[in-house]
Structures are given as C-alpha cells and as structure tokens.
Short mmCIF file of C-alpha atoms in Angstrom, two decimals:
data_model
loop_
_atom_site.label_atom_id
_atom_site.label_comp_id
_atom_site.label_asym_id
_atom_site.label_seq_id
_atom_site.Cartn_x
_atom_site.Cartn_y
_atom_site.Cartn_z
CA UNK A 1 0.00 0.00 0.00
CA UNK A 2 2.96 2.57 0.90
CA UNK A 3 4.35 1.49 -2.24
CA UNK A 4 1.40 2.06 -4.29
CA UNK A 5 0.57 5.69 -2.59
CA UNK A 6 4.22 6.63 -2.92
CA UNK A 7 4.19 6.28 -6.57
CA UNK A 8 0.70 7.81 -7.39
CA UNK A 9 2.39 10.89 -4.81
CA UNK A 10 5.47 11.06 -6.67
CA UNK A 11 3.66 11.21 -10.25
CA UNK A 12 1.39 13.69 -9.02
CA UNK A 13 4.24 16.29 -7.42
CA UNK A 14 6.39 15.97 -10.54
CA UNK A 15 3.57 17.18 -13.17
CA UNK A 16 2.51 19.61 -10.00
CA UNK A 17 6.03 21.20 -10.19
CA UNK A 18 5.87 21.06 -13.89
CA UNK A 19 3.55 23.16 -13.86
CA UNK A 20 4.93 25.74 -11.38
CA UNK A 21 8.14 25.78 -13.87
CA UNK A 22 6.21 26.06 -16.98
CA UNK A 23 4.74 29.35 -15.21
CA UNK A 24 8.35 30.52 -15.53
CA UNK A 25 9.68 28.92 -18.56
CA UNK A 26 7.15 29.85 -21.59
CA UNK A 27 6.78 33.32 -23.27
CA UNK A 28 2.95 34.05 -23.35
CA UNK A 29 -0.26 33.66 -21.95
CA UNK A 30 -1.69 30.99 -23.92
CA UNK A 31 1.23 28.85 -24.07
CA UNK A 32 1.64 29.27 -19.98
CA UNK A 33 -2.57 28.44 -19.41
CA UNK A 34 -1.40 25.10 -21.85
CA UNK A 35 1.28 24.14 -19.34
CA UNK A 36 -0.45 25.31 -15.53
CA UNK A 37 -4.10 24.08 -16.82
CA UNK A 38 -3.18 20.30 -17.63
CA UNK A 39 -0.12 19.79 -15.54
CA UNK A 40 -2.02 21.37 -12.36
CA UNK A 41 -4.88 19.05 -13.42
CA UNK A 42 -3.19 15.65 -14.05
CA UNK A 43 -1.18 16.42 -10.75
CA UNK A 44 -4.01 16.99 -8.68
CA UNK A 45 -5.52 13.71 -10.33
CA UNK A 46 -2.88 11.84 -9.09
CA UNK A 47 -2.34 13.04 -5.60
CA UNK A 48 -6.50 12.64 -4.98
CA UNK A 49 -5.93 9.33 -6.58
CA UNK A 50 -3.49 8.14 -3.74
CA UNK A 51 -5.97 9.66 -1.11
CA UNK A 52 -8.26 7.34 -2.44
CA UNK A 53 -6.28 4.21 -2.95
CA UNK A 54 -5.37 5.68 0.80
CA UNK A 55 -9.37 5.46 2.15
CA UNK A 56 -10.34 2.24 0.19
CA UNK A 57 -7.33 0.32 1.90
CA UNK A 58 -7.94 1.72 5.44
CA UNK A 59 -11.81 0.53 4.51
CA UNK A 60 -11.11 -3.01 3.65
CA UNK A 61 -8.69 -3.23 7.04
CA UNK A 62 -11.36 -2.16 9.84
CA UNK A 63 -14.43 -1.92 7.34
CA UNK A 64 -14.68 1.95 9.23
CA UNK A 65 -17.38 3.73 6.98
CA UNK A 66 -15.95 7.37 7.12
CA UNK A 67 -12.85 6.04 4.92
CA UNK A 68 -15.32 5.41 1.76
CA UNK A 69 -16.90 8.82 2.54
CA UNK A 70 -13.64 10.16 2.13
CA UNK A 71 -13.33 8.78 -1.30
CA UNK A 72 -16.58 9.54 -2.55
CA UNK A 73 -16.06 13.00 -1.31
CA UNK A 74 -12.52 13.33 -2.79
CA UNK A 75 -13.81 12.00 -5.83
CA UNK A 76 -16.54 14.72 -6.15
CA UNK A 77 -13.75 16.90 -5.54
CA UNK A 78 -11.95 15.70 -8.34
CA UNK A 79 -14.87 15.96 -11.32
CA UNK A 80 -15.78 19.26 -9.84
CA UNK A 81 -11.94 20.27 -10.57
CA UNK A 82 -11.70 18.86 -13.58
CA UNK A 83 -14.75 20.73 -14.80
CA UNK A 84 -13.88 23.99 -13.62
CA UNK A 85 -10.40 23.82 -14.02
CA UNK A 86 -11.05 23.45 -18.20
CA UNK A 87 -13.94 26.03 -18.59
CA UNK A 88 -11.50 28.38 -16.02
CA UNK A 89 -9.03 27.64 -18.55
CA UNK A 90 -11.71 28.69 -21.53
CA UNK A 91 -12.47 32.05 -20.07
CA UNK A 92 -9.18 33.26 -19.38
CA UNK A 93 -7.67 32.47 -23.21
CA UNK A 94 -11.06 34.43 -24.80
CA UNK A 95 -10.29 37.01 -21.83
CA UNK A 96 -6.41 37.31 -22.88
CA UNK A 97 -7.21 37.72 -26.60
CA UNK A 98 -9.90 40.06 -26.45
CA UNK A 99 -8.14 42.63 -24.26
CA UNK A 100 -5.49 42.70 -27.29
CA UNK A 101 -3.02 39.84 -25.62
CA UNK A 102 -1.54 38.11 -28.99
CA UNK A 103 0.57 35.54 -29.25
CA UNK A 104 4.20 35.62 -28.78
CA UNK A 105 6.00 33.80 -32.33
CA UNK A 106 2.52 32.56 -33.60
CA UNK A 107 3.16 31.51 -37.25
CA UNK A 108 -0.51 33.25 -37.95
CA UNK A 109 -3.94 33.93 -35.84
CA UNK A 110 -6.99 32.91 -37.48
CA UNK A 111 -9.37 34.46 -34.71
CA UNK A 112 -7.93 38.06 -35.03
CA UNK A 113 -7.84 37.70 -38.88
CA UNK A 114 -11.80 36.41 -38.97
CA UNK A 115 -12.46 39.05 -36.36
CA UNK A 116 -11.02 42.04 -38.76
CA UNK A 117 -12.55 40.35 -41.75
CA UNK A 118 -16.24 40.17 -39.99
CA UNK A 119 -15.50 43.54 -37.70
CA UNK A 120 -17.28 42.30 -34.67
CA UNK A 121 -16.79 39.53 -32.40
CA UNK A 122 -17.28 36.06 -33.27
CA UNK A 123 -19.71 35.33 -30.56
CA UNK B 1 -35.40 19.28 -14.48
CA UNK B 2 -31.68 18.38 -15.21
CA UNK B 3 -30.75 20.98 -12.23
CA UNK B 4 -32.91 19.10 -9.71
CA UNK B 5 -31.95 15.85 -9.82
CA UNK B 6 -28.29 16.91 -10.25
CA UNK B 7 -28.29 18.97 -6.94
CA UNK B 8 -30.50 16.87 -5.01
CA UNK B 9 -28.28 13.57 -6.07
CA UNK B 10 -25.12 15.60 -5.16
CA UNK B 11 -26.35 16.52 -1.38
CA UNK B 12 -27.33 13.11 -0.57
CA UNK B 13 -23.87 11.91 -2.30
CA UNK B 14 -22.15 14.48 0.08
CA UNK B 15 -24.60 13.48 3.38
CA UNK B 16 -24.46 9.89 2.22
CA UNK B 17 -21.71 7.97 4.95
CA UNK B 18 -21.67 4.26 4.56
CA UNK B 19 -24.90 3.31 5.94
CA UNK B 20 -28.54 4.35 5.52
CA UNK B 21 -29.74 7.77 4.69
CA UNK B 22 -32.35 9.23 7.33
CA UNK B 23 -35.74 10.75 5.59
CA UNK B 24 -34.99 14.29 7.01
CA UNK B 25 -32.07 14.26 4.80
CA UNK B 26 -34.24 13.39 1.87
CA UNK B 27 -36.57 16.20 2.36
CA UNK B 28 -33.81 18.90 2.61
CA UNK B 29 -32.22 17.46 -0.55
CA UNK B 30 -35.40 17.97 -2.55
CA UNK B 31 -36.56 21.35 -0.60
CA UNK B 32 -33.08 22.78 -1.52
CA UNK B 33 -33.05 21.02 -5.42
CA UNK B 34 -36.59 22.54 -5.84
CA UNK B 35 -35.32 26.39 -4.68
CA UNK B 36 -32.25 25.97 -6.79
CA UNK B 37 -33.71 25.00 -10.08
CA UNK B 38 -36.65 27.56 -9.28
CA UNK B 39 -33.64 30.19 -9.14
CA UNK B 40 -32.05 28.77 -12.17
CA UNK B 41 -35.20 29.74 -14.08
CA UNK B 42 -35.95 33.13 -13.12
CA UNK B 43 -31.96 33.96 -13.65
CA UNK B 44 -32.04 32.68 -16.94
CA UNK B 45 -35.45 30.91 -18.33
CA UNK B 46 -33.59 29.63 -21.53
CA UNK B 47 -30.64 27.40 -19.80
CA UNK B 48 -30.19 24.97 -23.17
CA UNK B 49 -30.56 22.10 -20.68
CA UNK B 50 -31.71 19.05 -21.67
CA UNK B 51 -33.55 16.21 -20.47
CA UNK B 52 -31.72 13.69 -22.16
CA UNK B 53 -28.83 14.26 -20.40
CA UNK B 54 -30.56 12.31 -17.56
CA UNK B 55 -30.44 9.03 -20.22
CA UNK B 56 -28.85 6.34 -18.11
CA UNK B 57 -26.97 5.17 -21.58
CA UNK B 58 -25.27 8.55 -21.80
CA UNK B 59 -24.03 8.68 -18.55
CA UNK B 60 -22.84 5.31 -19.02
CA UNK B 61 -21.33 6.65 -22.32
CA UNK B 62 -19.89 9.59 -20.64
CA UNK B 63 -18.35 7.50 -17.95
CA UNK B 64 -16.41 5.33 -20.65
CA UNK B 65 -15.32 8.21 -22.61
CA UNK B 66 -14.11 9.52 -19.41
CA UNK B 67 -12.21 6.20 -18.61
CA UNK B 68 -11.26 5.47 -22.27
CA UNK B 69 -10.05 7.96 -24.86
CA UNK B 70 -10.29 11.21 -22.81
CA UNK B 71 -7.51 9.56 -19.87
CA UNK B 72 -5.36 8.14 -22.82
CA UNK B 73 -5.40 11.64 -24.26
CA UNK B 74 -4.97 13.30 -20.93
CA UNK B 75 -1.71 11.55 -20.14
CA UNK B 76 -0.42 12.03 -24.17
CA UNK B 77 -1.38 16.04 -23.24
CA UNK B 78 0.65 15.95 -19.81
CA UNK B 79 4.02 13.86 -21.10
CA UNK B 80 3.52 16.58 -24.38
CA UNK B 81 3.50 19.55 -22.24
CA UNK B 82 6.41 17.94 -20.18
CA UNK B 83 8.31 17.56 -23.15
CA UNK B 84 7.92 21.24 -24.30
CA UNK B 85 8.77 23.17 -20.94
CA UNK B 86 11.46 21.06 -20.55
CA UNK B 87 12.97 22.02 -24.09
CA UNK B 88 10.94 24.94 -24.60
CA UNK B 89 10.23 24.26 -28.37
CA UNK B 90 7.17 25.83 -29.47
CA UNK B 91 5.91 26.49 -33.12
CA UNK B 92 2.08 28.38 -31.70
CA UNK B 93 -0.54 29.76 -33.97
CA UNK B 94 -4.15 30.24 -33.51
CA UNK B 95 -6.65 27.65 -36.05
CA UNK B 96 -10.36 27.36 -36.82
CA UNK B 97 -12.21 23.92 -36.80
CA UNK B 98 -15.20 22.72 -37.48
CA UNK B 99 -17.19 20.98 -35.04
CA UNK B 100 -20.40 20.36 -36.75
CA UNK B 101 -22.10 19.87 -33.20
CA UNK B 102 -25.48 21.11 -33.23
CA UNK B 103 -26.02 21.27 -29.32
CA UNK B 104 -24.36 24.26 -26.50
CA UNK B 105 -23.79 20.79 -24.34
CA UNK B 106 -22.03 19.13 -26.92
CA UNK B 107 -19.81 21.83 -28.01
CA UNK B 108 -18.83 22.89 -24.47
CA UNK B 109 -17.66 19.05 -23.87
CA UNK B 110 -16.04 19.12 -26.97
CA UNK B 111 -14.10 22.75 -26.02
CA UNK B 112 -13.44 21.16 -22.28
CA UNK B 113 -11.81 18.13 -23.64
CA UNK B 114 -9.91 19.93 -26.64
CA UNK B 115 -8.58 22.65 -23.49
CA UNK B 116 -7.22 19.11 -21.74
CA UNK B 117 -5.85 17.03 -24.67
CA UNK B 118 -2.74 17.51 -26.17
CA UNK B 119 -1.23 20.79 -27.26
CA UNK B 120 -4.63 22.52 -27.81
CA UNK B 121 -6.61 25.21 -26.09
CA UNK B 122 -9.75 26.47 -26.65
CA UNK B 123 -9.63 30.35 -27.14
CA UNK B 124 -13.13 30.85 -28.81
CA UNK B 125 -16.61 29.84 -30.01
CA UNK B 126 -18.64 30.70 -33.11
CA UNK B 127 -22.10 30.43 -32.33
CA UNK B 128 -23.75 30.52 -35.70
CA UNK B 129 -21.20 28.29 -37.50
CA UNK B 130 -20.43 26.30 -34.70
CA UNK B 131 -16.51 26.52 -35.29
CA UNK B 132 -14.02 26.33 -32.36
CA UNK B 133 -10.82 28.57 -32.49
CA UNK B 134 -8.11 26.80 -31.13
CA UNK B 135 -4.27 27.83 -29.28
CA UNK B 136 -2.52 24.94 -31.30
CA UNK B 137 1.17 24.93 -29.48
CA UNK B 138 2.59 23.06 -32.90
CA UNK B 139 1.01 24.46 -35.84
CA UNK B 140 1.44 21.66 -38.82
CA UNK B 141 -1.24 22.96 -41.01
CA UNK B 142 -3.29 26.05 -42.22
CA UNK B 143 -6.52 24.33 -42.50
CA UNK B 144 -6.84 21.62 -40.13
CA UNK B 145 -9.83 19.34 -39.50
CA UNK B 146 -11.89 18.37 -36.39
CA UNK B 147 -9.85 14.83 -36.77
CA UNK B 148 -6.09 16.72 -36.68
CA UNK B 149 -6.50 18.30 -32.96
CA UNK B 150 -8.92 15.96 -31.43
CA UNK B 151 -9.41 12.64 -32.83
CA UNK B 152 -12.45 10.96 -32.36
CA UNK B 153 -13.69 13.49 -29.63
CA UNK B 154 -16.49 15.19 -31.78
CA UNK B 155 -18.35 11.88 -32.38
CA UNK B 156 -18.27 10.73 -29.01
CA UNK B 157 -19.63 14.42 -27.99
CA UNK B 158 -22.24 14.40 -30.21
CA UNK B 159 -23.04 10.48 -28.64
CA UNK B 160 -22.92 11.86 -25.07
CA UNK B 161 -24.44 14.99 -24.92
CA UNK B 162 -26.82 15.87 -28.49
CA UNK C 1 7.84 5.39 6.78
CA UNK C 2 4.39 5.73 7.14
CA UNK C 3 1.84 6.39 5.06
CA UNK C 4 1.20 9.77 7.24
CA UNK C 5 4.64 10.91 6.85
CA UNK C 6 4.77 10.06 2.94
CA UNK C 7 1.32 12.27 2.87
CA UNK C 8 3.04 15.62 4.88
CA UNK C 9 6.28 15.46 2.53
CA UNK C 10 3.79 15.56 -0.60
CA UNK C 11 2.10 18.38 1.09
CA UNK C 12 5.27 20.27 1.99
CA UNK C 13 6.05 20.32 -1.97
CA UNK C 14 2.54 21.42 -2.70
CA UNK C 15 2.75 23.83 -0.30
CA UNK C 16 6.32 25.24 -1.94
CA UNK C 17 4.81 24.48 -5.36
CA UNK C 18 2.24 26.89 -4.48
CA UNK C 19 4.13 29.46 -2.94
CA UNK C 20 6.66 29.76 -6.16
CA UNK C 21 3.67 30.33 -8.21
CA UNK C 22 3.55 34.42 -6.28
CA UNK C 23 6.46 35.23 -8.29
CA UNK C 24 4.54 35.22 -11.35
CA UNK C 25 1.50 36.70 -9.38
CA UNK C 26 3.64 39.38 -8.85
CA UNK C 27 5.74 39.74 -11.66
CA UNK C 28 3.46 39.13 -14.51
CA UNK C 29 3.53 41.63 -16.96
CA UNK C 30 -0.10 41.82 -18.11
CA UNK C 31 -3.24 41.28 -15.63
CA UNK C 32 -3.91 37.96 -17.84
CA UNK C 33 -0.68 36.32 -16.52
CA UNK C 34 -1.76 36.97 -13.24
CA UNK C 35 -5.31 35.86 -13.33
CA UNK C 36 -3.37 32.31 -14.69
CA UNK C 37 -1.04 32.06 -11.86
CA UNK C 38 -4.05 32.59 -9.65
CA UNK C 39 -6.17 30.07 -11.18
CA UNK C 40 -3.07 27.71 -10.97
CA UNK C 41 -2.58 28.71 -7.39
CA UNK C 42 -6.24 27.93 -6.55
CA UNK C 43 -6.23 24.20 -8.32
CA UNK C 44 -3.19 23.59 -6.57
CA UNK C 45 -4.70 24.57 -3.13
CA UNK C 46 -7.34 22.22 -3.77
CA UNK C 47 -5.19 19.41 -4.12
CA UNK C 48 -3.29 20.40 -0.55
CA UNK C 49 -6.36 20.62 0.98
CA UNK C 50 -7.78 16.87 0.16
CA UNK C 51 -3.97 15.60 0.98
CA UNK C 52 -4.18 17.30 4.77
CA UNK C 53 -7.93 15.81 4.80
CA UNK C 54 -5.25 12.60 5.40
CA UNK C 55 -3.01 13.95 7.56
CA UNK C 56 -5.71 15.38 10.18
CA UNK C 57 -8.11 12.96 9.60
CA UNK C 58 -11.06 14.84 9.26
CA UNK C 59 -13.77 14.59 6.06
CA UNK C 60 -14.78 17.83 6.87
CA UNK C 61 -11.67 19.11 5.28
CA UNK C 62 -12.68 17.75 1.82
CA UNK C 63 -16.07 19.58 1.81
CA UNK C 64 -13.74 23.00 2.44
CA UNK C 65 -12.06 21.65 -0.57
CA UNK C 66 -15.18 20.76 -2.75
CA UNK C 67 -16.61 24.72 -1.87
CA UNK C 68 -13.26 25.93 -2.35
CA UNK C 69 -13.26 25.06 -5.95
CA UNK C 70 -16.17 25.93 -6.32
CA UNK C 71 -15.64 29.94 -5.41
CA UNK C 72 -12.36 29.78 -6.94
CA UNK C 73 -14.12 29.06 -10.32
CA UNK C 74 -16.17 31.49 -9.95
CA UNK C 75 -13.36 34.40 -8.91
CA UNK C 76 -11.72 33.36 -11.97
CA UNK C 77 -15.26 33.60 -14.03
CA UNK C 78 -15.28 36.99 -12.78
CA UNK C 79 -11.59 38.11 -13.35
CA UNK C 80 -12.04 36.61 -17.21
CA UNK C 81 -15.16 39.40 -17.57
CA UNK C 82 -13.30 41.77 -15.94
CA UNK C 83 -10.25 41.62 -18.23
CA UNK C 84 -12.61 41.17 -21.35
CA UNK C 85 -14.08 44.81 -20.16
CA UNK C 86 -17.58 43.52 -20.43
CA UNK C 87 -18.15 44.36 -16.30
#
C-alpha cells in the first residue's frame, strides 16, 4: 500500500512542479494556461488518486465507513476540478485575446484575422 | 429538471456515509433542489438544458469516454506539455475547426476536452457556425480538420451529450 | 515510513509548489498572466487541501475543498469578464 501511494504521490508532485516551472519557462499567456491548466490538473488527479487508494485500503482493514466517505467526497472533488479547471481555462484564453493579448512567435492567428474580416466579435 | 436531480443527487452523495440515509435528509435534498432550479429559471429561463442528459446510456457513455479515450489523451497532453517546458520548443498559432455539433452541451464538452488534450486550447466559439478557435502549441497545417486536434472526440460528444 | 509521513512530505512540496507560483502573481507583466497564476494557485490549493484531509483525519476538510473550488471558479469567471471589459 505505501508502495502504491508513494508512486501515485510522486507522479502527481512531478507534473505539479511542472507546472509551477512552466509558469516561468514559456513566453505568453496561452502557451503558460497550456502548461499550468493540464499539468495542475493531471497532478491533482494523481495526488487525490493516492488519497483514495489511501481510504479504500484503510476501509477493507477495519471496514470503518468514514474512509469510503472520504473517497466519494474526494472523488466529487476531483470531477468538480476537472470541470472547472477546463472552462477556467476557456475564459481566461477568450479574456487574454480580447483585451489585445496576442501571441508571442505565432506563425498566424486565425481568430484576429476572422475578427477584422467580420468587424465584430465572433460570438 | 436536469438541475434538480443533479443537486439533489449531489447533497445526498455528500450526506451519504456508509450506511442508511435518514428521511430528514431526503426532504432537505429535494426542498433545496426545488429552490435551486426555481432560481435557475428566473436567472435565466432559456438554460439549453436538456432532459436527455438524464439518459442512463449517456451517462454510461460519458463515464467510458471519461475512462477510455479522454484519460489516454490526458496523459499524451501531460508527457507533451512535459516535453515542451522542458525544451521549450514551441511552433504556436491560432486555427479554426469545425465541429459540426449542433447542441451548447455538446460543443462545451467538446471545447473542455480539446482545453485538456494535447497541445490545444480552446480560445473561442462561433455560435452561428459552430466553429471552435483553437491555441494549437505546434502548428502543422493552415486548414486543419476536427480529426487533426482531437481525434475521435467530436463523435463521441455528439453520442454523449446531443 | 508511514503512510502519514509520505502524505506531509507531498504536502510540503505542494505547499512550496504553491508558494513559487507568487512570483509570477507578482511579476506578470499583463493582468492575464496573473489571473493564470491565480487560477493555478487555486487548483493547486485544492489538491493540498484533500492531501491534509489525510493527515488530520477529518472529512470535513474535503467539503472545504469541494466549496473551495467551487468559489475559486467562480473568482476566476469573474476576473475573465473583468479583463474582457464587459463588467
């Protein structure tokens, strides 16, 4: 069980961390809301994932019944993050680009382009 | 409808601790799902909710898709990403798809799962031509289809959620 | 080492995770980076508060968590239409 929780821990801090550094290491909004929104995510996945394996063993060793409400409640914590984490995401890229944000070394931007051509917003 | 039985299943999934659920509990669930979803209509009387959305074979759907391609996706998206702040090689540019989705539930799946799959992110919606604009970290094409960024992803959101 | 300890070391690098994040809070040169170091912040909050829920033993701490994301989605909802000037 250690075993098993120490892994699912470490996988979870590494892409956790990745995600702090990616904060640091990329040159524009979009590319940094790529890096924090599905490294934070898949991190947090993981490290709810050991508190789970966590509560299910401690369950099946004294049959207690607040260790499965801990996973059912974790888990509910997890959809609800995964949920608002991605429409969070959503908002702050149409946020970024409307107040004039564009991005760094972009090769070409289709949005602004379609937004000059129709000279309004597209929704 | 969909607004009810989500918040009143959700209070007695949060009150719910191992053994049997006492009727008070059921009567505060459905007082408090009943005042929510009344609120939820004066707010905003056209919520495109759906009631098919309570269709046991969609949430069955939505639970595999979950499991299945979205997780194998997920973890392609996070060892990507790892990949690119550890070199720092990025090619960006900003794309249009079409989606071809005809419901606001399918599309916003469809924009959720693009924002958590590899090396996309959803910047913006068309409403009328129901296109997606897309943050694609490694531009390969000018005019890329639904199937370049996302795979499969449209047909299983138009099997879950239209 | 127990399971405890393993859980307060994953929390400790969390915690520091979270706290390196204020540099770009501070730094960041337009409001947009900021509201994304925030939202980072937030998820990563979440995920310290469910890990403690072990290490004190208490449920409770996982509802706190489960609100938690809840208002934090909605701060950023509100920072997004703030920084789209439509507020």
């Amino acid at each position: 069980m250690n075993t098993a929780i120490g892994i699912l821990l470490g996988i979870g801090l590494l892409f956790n961390v990745l995600g702090t550094v990616s904060l640091y290491r990329f040159p524009d909004v979009y590319t940094r809301l790529h890096g924090t929104t599905k490294c934070t995510t898949f991190g947090s996945l993981f490290t709810s994932a050991a508190v789970v394996v966590y509560g299910l063993t401690k369950f099946f060793q004294g049959f207690e019944g607040r260790f499965v409400t801990l996973s059912l409640h974790v888990m509910v914590a997890v959809l609800a993050l995964l949920i608002s984490n991605a429409t969070g995401a959503n908002a702050i890229a149409r946020a970024a680009h409307r107040s004039g944000i564009m991005p760094v070394r972009a090769v070409f931007d289709r949005l602004a382009e379609d937004e000059k051509t129709m000279g309004r917003r597209v929704s | 409808m969909v607004i009810f039985v989500a918040s009143a299943l959700t209070y007695l999934l949060l009150v719910w601790a191992g053994g049997s659920i006492e009727w008070l509990e059921v009567v505060i669930a459905l007082v408090f799902a009943g005042l929510i979803s009344i609120m939820a209509k004066r707010w905003n009387p056209e919520l495109p909710l759906r009631r098919s959305w309570l269709n046991p074979v969609r949430l069955v759907r939505f639970v595999v898709y979950l499991f299945g391609p979205f997780l194998v996706a997920l973890v392609q998206a996070n060892l990507d990403v790892a990949m690119r702040v550890i070199t720092g090689k990025i090619n960006p540019g900003i794309v249009r798809i079409p989606t071809g989705l005809a419901s606001d539930g399918a599309l916003t799946l469809l924009a959720n799962s693009i924002t958590l799959t590899p090396g996309t992110l959803t910047v913006d919606a068309n409403d009328e031509s129901r296109e997606l604009y897309v943050h694609w970290i490694n531009v390969t094409t000018e005019e890329p289809k639904a199937s370049d960024i996302c795979g499969t992803f449209p047909e299983w959101a138009r099997r879950i959620a239209e | 080492m127990t399971t405890e300890a393993l859980f307060s070391y994953a929390a400790a690098v969390l915690g520091l995770a979270a706290l390196a994040m204020l540099g770009r809070l501070v730094a960041g040169p337009t409001l947009a980076d900021r509201a994304v170091a925030l939202d980072a912040m937030n998820t990563l909050v979440v995920a310290l508060m469910i890990i403690l829920s072990v290490i004190f033993d208490s449920v409770v701490m996982v509802d706190v968590a489960i609100v938690y994301a809840g208002l934090s989605f909605v701060g950023t909802m509100f920072i997004a239409r703030y920084l789209e000037g439509s507020m």
